[in-house]
Structures are given as structure tokens and as C-alpha cells.
Amino acid sequence: MNYQQTRLAVVGYGYWGAKHARVLSSVPGVDLVVVDTDPERREEARRGCPTADLTGDFVGVLDFVDGVVVATPPTTHGDIAHRVLRAGKPVLVEKPLATSTSAARSLVETAAEHGARLMAGHTFEYNAAVWKLRETINSGELGRILYIDTARLNLGIYQNDVDVIWDLAPHDLSIIAFLMGERPASVATWAHRSVGARHADVAYLRLQLERSLVPAFVHVSWLDPQKVRRVTVVGDRKMAVYNDLLDEDRIRIYDIGVDPNDPGEPVDTPAMPVTYRTGDIVSPHVVFREPLLVQDTHFVDCVRTGERPLTPGESGLDVVRVLSASDVARMCGREVPVGDEPGVVDGREVRLARTKLGGTPT
Ligand SMILES: NC(=O)c1ccc[n+]([C@@H]2O[C@H](COP(=O)([O-])OP(=O)(O)OC[C@H]3O[C@@H](n4cnc5c(N)ncnc54)[C@H](O)[C@@H]3O)[C@@H](O)[C@H]2O)c1
């Protein structure tokens, strides 16, 4: 199909916005305007993206663009995205969609009110390795899923406005929901602030999925000597590991497992409690395209056709609900349900003490 030129704005030309600008510049028929309030970042964009128009005035470009990608710090997402949606234009908002459940819900409602498309930047849902992992789970090859474990660690970029959970866990939460086709019903959280006065930099989340009751464990850290980007899915027949740091063999399926011995045996029997199975390790072929390019090309298609995004605002809201519940779980020191009222546990209000910049103290 032939389309007229599509004019898009990328708001925020920082670490990630520069990548959006790069991939969108490569999509045929897209004209780009880069918006950043920082003149130094605009200067950087002039060098990195020479064909794009540059401005610091976001509101001024709204009338002249067909859609907007928001890649500014998380606490600014809600305000910027609201303005775009109220202008009736489609918007792709980086993760996390917003920094509270009410702000995320309000974006979904505003999108519906103004008939504008709202898309969540859940990049891993556009990743061919994640698709292959889901296909493997759905085929039954792994058997019944016993648990999922994710690790996203390195010497990370400490953020000003959110902690490590709000920064990194959205990836794992969206991957888990995508793989299992269900949402977490509850979350328990342990988090620690090791460096600086502001935010937790190491955290563990334990989720329980709503239908299968499968537990999922999410470990995120900005303070780890080794870079790890790993999702492990353990089934009662086989196990699969997705290692995002590998160029090849990103997915490995291990034909190994453990079977319980006869549960009828007396507990004081000296026999081993389990029997081990070992077999081949297979790496399925995955045709890989840069996920951000796949995601942003899909956004361009949504802008041109008006189709509903594969990761609509509602999936961004789902992730924010879990993040908000995880804040409450941390404050309460116990598992809490994931719901619409993150500050209410057992009918009582739990006050989330927010710092000036929007994070929760540890
Ligand atoms: N999907 C992913 O894999 C991924 C990876 C990294 C970051 N992100 C997300 O991308 C977003 C940006 O992260 P980052 O690491 O690039 O941050 P960053 O701090 O490097 O960049 C943010 C940029 O936004 C600009 N900015 C701030 N407020 C603005 C405003 N009101 N109008 C215009 N420009 C404004 C800043 O000047 C800066 O250049 C965050 O939401 C982050 O979570 C996503």
C-alpha cells in the first residue's frame, strides 16, 4: 500500500529516544521531528539524525505530526501523552506507561474518549526470541510450567525519578504476561537501596499468576558486576532459557528434569527423594530482527491504518498495576493482591510515601 509521508515526533532524545529516532529514520515514508528540552541533546540529535527537524517546543509540533513517541523520563510520560491523546493523535509511550495506576488508567480512558491509539513500549513483545519461547510453552514441549525466573542485572544507569523496579521490571512483567497469557494476581517484594539516598537499586519480586497459579520470580539490579538478561521457564518435562545477551542460541531448550520418587514410600526411607532425567540441549532457529525496529514499524502501521496496537495502553496499565502493588508489598512487608486500588490492602489504606521525584523511599 502507498502512504503519504508520515510525520512523527520523538519526544526525548536521550539514551533510548536516540534509538527510536535511528530506527524510525530507517522506516520508509517517515519524516521525523526530534523534541528535547535540552539544547545539548538537540545538538546531539543534529549529528545523529541529520534529516530530522529539531525543536524544544513539544506543544508547537502537535498540530503538524501524525503521531508521537514519548521517550522522556517516566514521571513525565503521563503529562506528555495526555496532551497528544487530547489532540486526537496516536502515541507510543515508553515503559513504564506512567508512574501510578491512576495515571496509567487515566491515559487509557483519555485515549478511548478521544478515539486515539495508545501503545505501550513493551519492546520484548516484539522480540522474535520471546515469540519462540511462547511458541515452545504453548506447544506443550516443556510440559506443565512449574515456575518462571528472570534476571536483569548489571552496573545499570541509576535513574533520577524511579527505582530499579520501575525501571527494569516492566520488561520482565510484560514478558511473563506475554509468555503465559495471564496476569499476576499477587506480588511480594524485597528491595534494597545500596548506593545513594534515593532509590532501591536491587530488588526481587515474587508473583503468582492468576489462573495457572504459576509462581514467577523477578530479580532486577543496577548494582551487579555481571550483565545478565535471562528468562528461565521450568516445566515438568523440559526447561527453556532465553539469554538476550547471546547473538546466537538465544533460546536453549534443555531436555532435563527431576521426577519425584513414589510419594507412597515412607518418609524415612533412605532412597533418593527424586530421580534425574538428562538429555539433549536444543537451540531452535530464531530469525531475529531488531525488536525496537519491529515495534516502531508496527506503531507506524497503527498511525497509518488506525489499527489497534498489539501492546495497547491496557497492557501498559497491567504492568503499572503490578509495579504499584509491588510498592505496597514493600511497604507492608508481605504479599499483596494486584488490583485497581494499589493503596488499599485488606480494606485499609496504605499510604505510599513518595519522594519529590516520584519514587518511593526504601
Ligand atoms: N524499551 C527499552 O528497552 C528501554 C530502554 C531504556 C529506556 N527506556 C525508557 O525510555 C525512556 C527514556 O529513558 P532514557 O534512558 O532515554 O532517559 P534519558 O534521561 O537518557 O533521556 C531522556 C531525555 O528526555 C529529555 N526530556 C525530559 N523531559 C522532557 C520534556 N518534557 N520534553 C522533551 N524532552 C524532555 C531529556 O532532556 C533527555 O534528553 C524511559 O521511560 C525509560 O524507561 C526503555
PDB file of C-alpha atoms in Angstrom, residues 50-217:
ATOM      1  CA  PRO A  50      20.685  14.798  10.305  1.00  0.00           C
ATOM      2  CA  THR A  51      17.425  14.518   8.349  1.00  0.00           C
ATOM      3  CA  ALA A  52      15.186  15.192  11.371  1.00  0.00           C
ATOM      4  CA  ASP A  53      13.763  18.578  12.318  1.00  0.00           C
ATOM      5  CA  LEU A  54      14.675  19.663  15.833  1.00  0.00           C
ATOM      6  CA  THR A  55      12.816  21.652  18.445  1.00  0.00           C
ATOM      7  CA  GLY A  56      12.478  22.131  22.181  1.00  0.00           C
ATOM      8  CA  ASP A  57       8.787  23.037  21.917  1.00  0.00           C
ATOM      9  CA  PHE A  58       6.652  19.925  22.144  1.00  0.00           C
ATOM     10  CA  VAL A  59       3.279  21.677  22.121  1.00  0.00           C
ATOM     11  CA  GLY A  60       4.229  23.605  18.976  1.00  0.00           C
ATOM     12  CA  VAL A  61       4.733  20.413  16.932  1.00  0.00           C
ATOM     13  CA  LEU A  62       1.484  18.696  17.932  1.00  0.00           C
ATOM     14  CA  ASP A  63      -0.564  20.228  15.106  1.00  0.00           C
ATOM     15  CA  PHE A  64       1.953  19.145  12.496  1.00  0.00           C
ATOM     16  CA  VAL A  65       2.572  15.479  13.337  1.00  0.00           C
ATOM     17  CA  ASP A  66       0.571  12.291  12.746  1.00  0.00           C
ATOM     18  CA  GLY A  67       1.868  10.528  15.867  1.00  0.00           C
ATOM     19  CA  VAL A  68       4.272  10.841  18.786  1.00  0.00           C
ATOM     20  CA  VAL A  69       6.803   8.567  20.509  1.00  0.00           C
ATOM     21  CA  VAL A  70       7.417   9.516  24.134  1.00  0.00           C
ATOM     22  CA  ALA A  71      10.901   8.603  25.381  1.00  0.00           C
ATOM     23  CA  THR A  72      11.286  11.039  28.264  1.00  0.00           C
ATOM     24  CA  PRO A  73      11.787  10.096  31.943  1.00  0.00           C
ATOM     25  CA  PRO A  74       8.851   8.064  33.340  1.00  0.00           C
ATOM     26  CA  THR A  75       7.394  10.787  35.592  1.00  0.00           C
ATOM     27  CA  THR A  76       6.834  12.982  32.500  1.00  0.00           C
ATOM     28  CA  HIS A  77       5.046  10.315  30.402  1.00  0.00           C
ATOM     29  CA  GLY A  78       1.535  10.971  31.743  1.00  0.00           C
ATOM     30  CA  ASP A  79       1.507  14.716  31.044  1.00  0.00           C
ATOM     31  CA  ILE A  80       3.044  14.492  27.561  1.00  0.00           C
ATOM     32  CA  ALA A  81       0.920  11.519  26.454  1.00  0.00           C
ATOM     33  CA  HIS A  82      -2.282  13.197  27.710  1.00  0.00           C
ATOM     34  CA  ARG A  83      -1.612  16.224  25.514  1.00  0.00           C
ATOM     35  CA  VAL A  84      -1.056  14.026  22.469  1.00  0.00           C
ATOM     36  CA  LEU A  85      -4.204  11.970  23.090  1.00  0.00           C
ATOM     37  CA  ARG A  86      -6.323  15.065  23.705  1.00  0.00           C
ATOM     38  CA  ALA A  87      -5.173  16.302  20.299  1.00  0.00           C
ATOM     39  CA  GLY A  88      -6.629  13.017  18.954  1.00  0.00           C
ATOM     40  CA  LYS A  89      -3.215  11.702  17.826  1.00  0.00           C
ATOM     41  CA  PRO A  90      -1.699   8.250  18.366  1.00  0.00           C
ATOM     42  CA  VAL A  91       1.072   7.936  20.896  1.00  0.00           C
ATOM     43  CA  LEU A  92       3.643   5.290  21.732  1.00  0.00           C
ATOM     44  CA  VAL A  93       4.752   5.676  25.345  1.00  0.00           C
ATOM     45  CA  GLU A  94       7.937   4.092  26.635  1.00  0.00           C
ATOM     46  CA  LYS A  95       7.765   1.790  29.639  1.00  0.00           C
ATOM     47  CA  PRO A  96       6.522   2.281  32.280  1.00  0.00           C
ATOM     48  CA  LEU A  97       3.371   3.818  30.795  1.00  0.00           C
ATOM     49  CA  ALA A  98       3.027   6.062  33.866  1.00  0.00           C
ATOM     50  CA  THR A  99       4.231   6.153  37.459  1.00  0.00           C
ATOM     51  CA  SER A 100       0.924   5.342  39.172  1.00  0.00           C
ATOM     52  CA  THR A 101      -2.038   3.117  38.438  1.00  0.00           C
ATOM     53  CA  SER A 102      -4.423   6.082  38.399  1.00  0.00           C
ATOM     54  CA  ALA A 103      -2.234   7.989  35.898  1.00  0.00           C
ATOM     55  CA  ALA A 104      -1.960   4.931  33.635  1.00  0.00           C
ATOM     56  CA  ARG A 105      -5.715   4.290  33.842  1.00  0.00           C
ATOM     57  CA  SER A 106      -6.413   7.913  33.057  1.00  0.00           C
ATOM     58  CA  LEU A 107      -4.297   7.631  29.876  1.00  0.00           C
ATOM     59  CA  VAL A 108      -6.280   4.576  28.763  1.00  0.00           C
ATOM     60  CA  GLU A 109      -9.529   6.480  29.418  1.00  0.00           C
ATOM     61  CA  THR A 110      -8.353   9.613  27.610  1.00  0.00           C
ATOM     62  CA  ALA A 111      -7.349   7.509  24.598  1.00  0.00           C
ATOM     63  CA  ALA A 112     -10.834   5.974  24.493  1.00  0.00           C
ATOM     64  CA  GLU A 113     -12.531   9.352  24.935  1.00  0.00           C
ATOM     65  CA  HIS A 114     -10.611  10.944  22.072  1.00  0.00           C
ATOM     66  CA  GLY A 115     -10.561   7.883  19.814  1.00  0.00           C
ATOM     67  CA  ALA A 116      -6.759   7.992  19.730  1.00  0.00           C
ATOM     68  CA  ARG A 117      -4.445   4.978  19.761  1.00  0.00           C
ATOM     69  CA  LEU A 118      -2.305   4.473  22.847  1.00  0.00           C
ATOM     70  CA  MET A 119       0.577   1.998  22.579  1.00  0.00           C
ATOM     71  CA  ALA A 120       2.873   0.763  25.346  1.00  0.00           C
ATOM     72  CA  GLY A 121       6.578   0.464  24.504  1.00  0.00           C
ATOM     73  CA  HIS A 122       6.899  -3.149  25.600  1.00  0.00           C
ATOM     74  CA  THR A 123       9.829  -3.871  23.304  1.00  0.00           C
ATOM     75  CA  PHE A 124      10.276  -7.512  24.308  1.00  0.00           C
ATOM     76  CA  GLU A 125       6.826  -8.350  22.957  1.00  0.00           C
ATOM     77  CA  TYR A 126       8.285  -7.542  19.526  1.00  0.00           C
ATOM     78  CA  ASN A 127      11.281  -9.819  20.052  1.00  0.00           C
ATOM     79  CA  ALA A 128      11.452 -12.979  17.932  1.00  0.00           C
ATOM     80  CA  ALA A 129      13.222 -14.916  20.706  1.00  0.00           C
ATOM     81  CA  VAL A 130      10.355 -14.163  23.103  1.00  0.00           C
ATOM     82  CA  TRP A 131       7.870 -15.259  20.418  1.00  0.00           C
ATOM     83  CA  LYS A 132       9.786 -18.541  20.050  1.00  0.00           C
ATOM     84  CA  LEU A 133       9.748 -19.066  23.801  1.00  0.00           C
ATOM     85  CA  ARG A 134       5.986 -18.540  23.899  1.00  0.00           C
ATOM     86  CA  GLU A 135       5.540 -20.929  20.987  1.00  0.00           C
ATOM     87  CA  THR A 136       7.610 -23.537  22.875  1.00  0.00           C
ATOM     88  CA  ILE A 137       5.480 -23.128  26.018  1.00  0.00           C
ATOM     89  CA  ASN A 138       2.209 -23.252  24.066  1.00  0.00           C
ATOM     90  CA  SER A 139       3.283 -26.368  22.155  1.00  0.00           C
ATOM     91  CA  GLY A 140       3.431 -28.257  25.454  1.00  0.00           C
ATOM     92  CA  GLU A 141       7.065 -29.231  24.860  1.00  0.00           C
ATOM     93  CA  LEU A 142       8.090 -28.074  28.337  1.00  0.00           C
ATOM     94  CA  GLY A 143       5.136 -29.859  29.949  1.00  0.00           C
ATOM     95  CA  ARG A 144       3.346 -28.185  32.845  1.00  0.00           C
ATOM     96  CA  ILE A 145       5.086 -24.939  33.758  1.00  0.00           C
ATOM     97  CA  LEU A 146       6.399 -25.147  37.330  1.00  0.00           C
ATOM     98  CA  TYR A 147       7.894 -21.681  37.615  1.00  0.00           C
ATOM     99  CA  ILE A 148       9.494 -18.769  35.734  1.00  0.00           C
ATOM    100  CA  ASP A 149      12.625 -16.952  36.816  1.00  0.00           C
ATOM    101  CA  THR A 150      14.005 -13.745  35.313  1.00  0.00           C
ATOM    102  CA  ALA A 151      17.223 -11.824  35.964  1.00  0.00           C
ATOM    103  CA  ARG A 152      18.025  -8.363  34.594  1.00  0.00           C
ATOM    104  CA  LEU A 153      21.251  -7.246  36.222  1.00  0.00           C
ATOM    105  CA  ASN A 154      24.336  -5.150  35.523  1.00  0.00           C
ATOM    106  CA  LEU A 155      26.062  -1.987  36.586  1.00  0.00           C
ATOM    107  CA  GLY A 156      22.982  -0.128  35.425  1.00  0.00           C
ATOM    108  CA  ILE A 157      22.122   3.503  34.772  1.00  0.00           C
ATOM    109  CA  TYR A 158      20.794   4.876  38.074  1.00  0.00           C
ATOM    110  CA  GLN A 159      17.613   6.831  37.328  1.00  0.00           C
ATOM    111  CA  ASN A 160      16.542  10.083  38.955  1.00  0.00           C
ATOM    112  CA  ASP A 161      12.830   9.586  39.024  1.00  0.00           C
ATOM    113  CA  VAL A 162      12.198   5.850  39.511  1.00  0.00           C
ATOM    114  CA  ASP A 163      13.775   2.942  41.359  1.00  0.00           C
ATOM    115  CA  VAL A 164      15.204  -0.212  39.830  1.00  0.00           C
ATOM    116  CA  ILE A 165      11.825  -1.985  39.935  1.00  0.00           C
ATOM    117  CA  TRP A 166      10.000   0.694  37.934  1.00  0.00           C
ATOM    118  CA  ASP A 167      12.984   1.000  35.594  1.00  0.00           C
ATOM    119  CA  LEU A 168      13.772  -2.628  34.759  1.00  0.00           C
ATOM    120  CA  ALA A 169      10.955  -4.893  35.934  1.00  0.00           C
ATOM    121  CA  PRO A 170       8.439  -3.612  33.300  1.00  0.00           C
ATOM    122  CA  HIS A 171      10.391  -5.679  30.766  1.00  0.00           C
ATOM    123  CA  ASP A 172      10.074  -8.879  32.779  1.00  0.00           C
ATOM    124  CA  LEU A 173       6.454  -8.240  33.742  1.00  0.00           C
ATOM    125  CA  SER A 174       5.480  -7.750  30.102  1.00  0.00           C
ATOM    126  CA  ILE A 175       7.487 -10.832  29.035  1.00  0.00           C
ATOM    127  CA  ILE A 176       5.875 -13.038  31.711  1.00  0.00           C
ATOM    128  CA  ALA A 177       2.344 -11.873  30.841  1.00  0.00           C
ATOM    129  CA  PHE A 178       3.058 -12.369  27.137  1.00  0.00           C
ATOM    130  CA  LEU A 179       4.526 -15.856  27.615  1.00  0.00           C
ATOM    131  CA  MET A 180       1.773 -17.123  29.885  1.00  0.00           C
ATOM    132  CA  GLY A 181      -1.204 -15.172  28.505  1.00  0.00           C
ATOM    133  CA  GLU A 182      -2.278 -14.204  32.014  1.00  0.00           C
ATOM    134  CA  ARG A 183      -1.629 -11.554  34.619  1.00  0.00           C
ATOM    135  CA  PRO A 184      -0.181 -11.754  38.115  1.00  0.00           C
ATOM    136  CA  ALA A 185      -2.794 -11.933  40.868  1.00  0.00           C
ATOM    137  CA  SER A 186      -0.391 -11.015  43.662  1.00  0.00           C
ATOM    138  CA  VAL A 187       3.114  -9.765  44.304  1.00  0.00           C
ATOM    139  CA  ALA A 188       5.619  -9.847  47.150  1.00  0.00           C
ATOM    140  CA  THR A 189       8.690  -7.620  47.015  1.00  0.00           C
ATOM    141  CA  TRP A 190      12.068  -7.313  48.630  1.00  0.00           C
ATOM    142  CA  ALA A 191      14.124  -4.271  47.695  1.00  0.00           C
ATOM    143  CA  HIS A 192      17.290  -2.636  48.937  1.00  0.00           C
ATOM    144  CA  ARG A 193      18.944   0.744  48.471  1.00  0.00           C
ATOM    145  CA  SER A 194      22.681   0.102  48.474  1.00  0.00           C
ATOM    146  CA  VAL A 195      24.063   3.326  46.964  1.00  0.00           C
ATOM    147  CA  GLY A 196      22.765   6.896  47.051  1.00  0.00           C
ATOM    148  CA  ALA A 197      19.947   8.353  49.079  1.00  0.00           C
ATOM    149  CA  ARG A 198      17.104   7.967  46.676  1.00  0.00           C
ATOM    150  CA  HIS A 199      16.008   4.651  45.243  1.00  0.00           C
ATOM    151  CA  ALA A 200      16.263   0.905  45.672  1.00  0.00           C
ATOM    152  CA  ASP A 201      18.919  -0.479  43.332  1.00  0.00           C
ATOM    153  CA  VAL A 202      18.479  -4.226  43.955  1.00  0.00           C
ATOM    154  CA  ALA A 203      15.121  -5.971  44.121  1.00  0.00           C
ATOM    155  CA  TYR A 204      13.338  -9.295  43.978  1.00  0.00           C
ATOM    156  CA  LEU A 205       9.665  -9.742  43.139  1.00  0.00           C
ATOM    157  CA  ARG A 206       7.638 -12.896  43.574  1.00  0.00           C
ATOM    158  CA  LEU A 207       4.470 -13.018  41.509  1.00  0.00           C
ATOM    159  CA  GLN A 208       1.685 -15.535  41.398  1.00  0.00           C
ATOM    160  CA  LEU A 209      -0.175 -15.786  38.104  1.00  0.00           C
ATOM    161  CA  GLU A 210      -3.951 -15.505  38.322  1.00  0.00           C
ATOM    162  CA  ARG A 211      -5.180 -18.663  36.541  1.00  0.00           C
ATOM    163  CA  SER A 212      -2.341 -21.193  36.448  1.00  0.00           C
ATOM    164  CA  LEU A 213      -1.060 -20.064  39.890  1.00  0.00           C
ATOM    165  CA  VAL A 214       2.437 -20.447  38.414  1.00  0.00           C
ATOM    166  CA  PRO A 215       4.972 -18.502  40.507  1.00  0.00           C
ATOM    167  CA  ALA A 216       7.360 -16.122  38.751  1.00  0.00           C
ATOM    168  CA  PHE A 217      10.481 -14.629  40.317  1.00  0.00           C
TER     169      PHE A 217
END
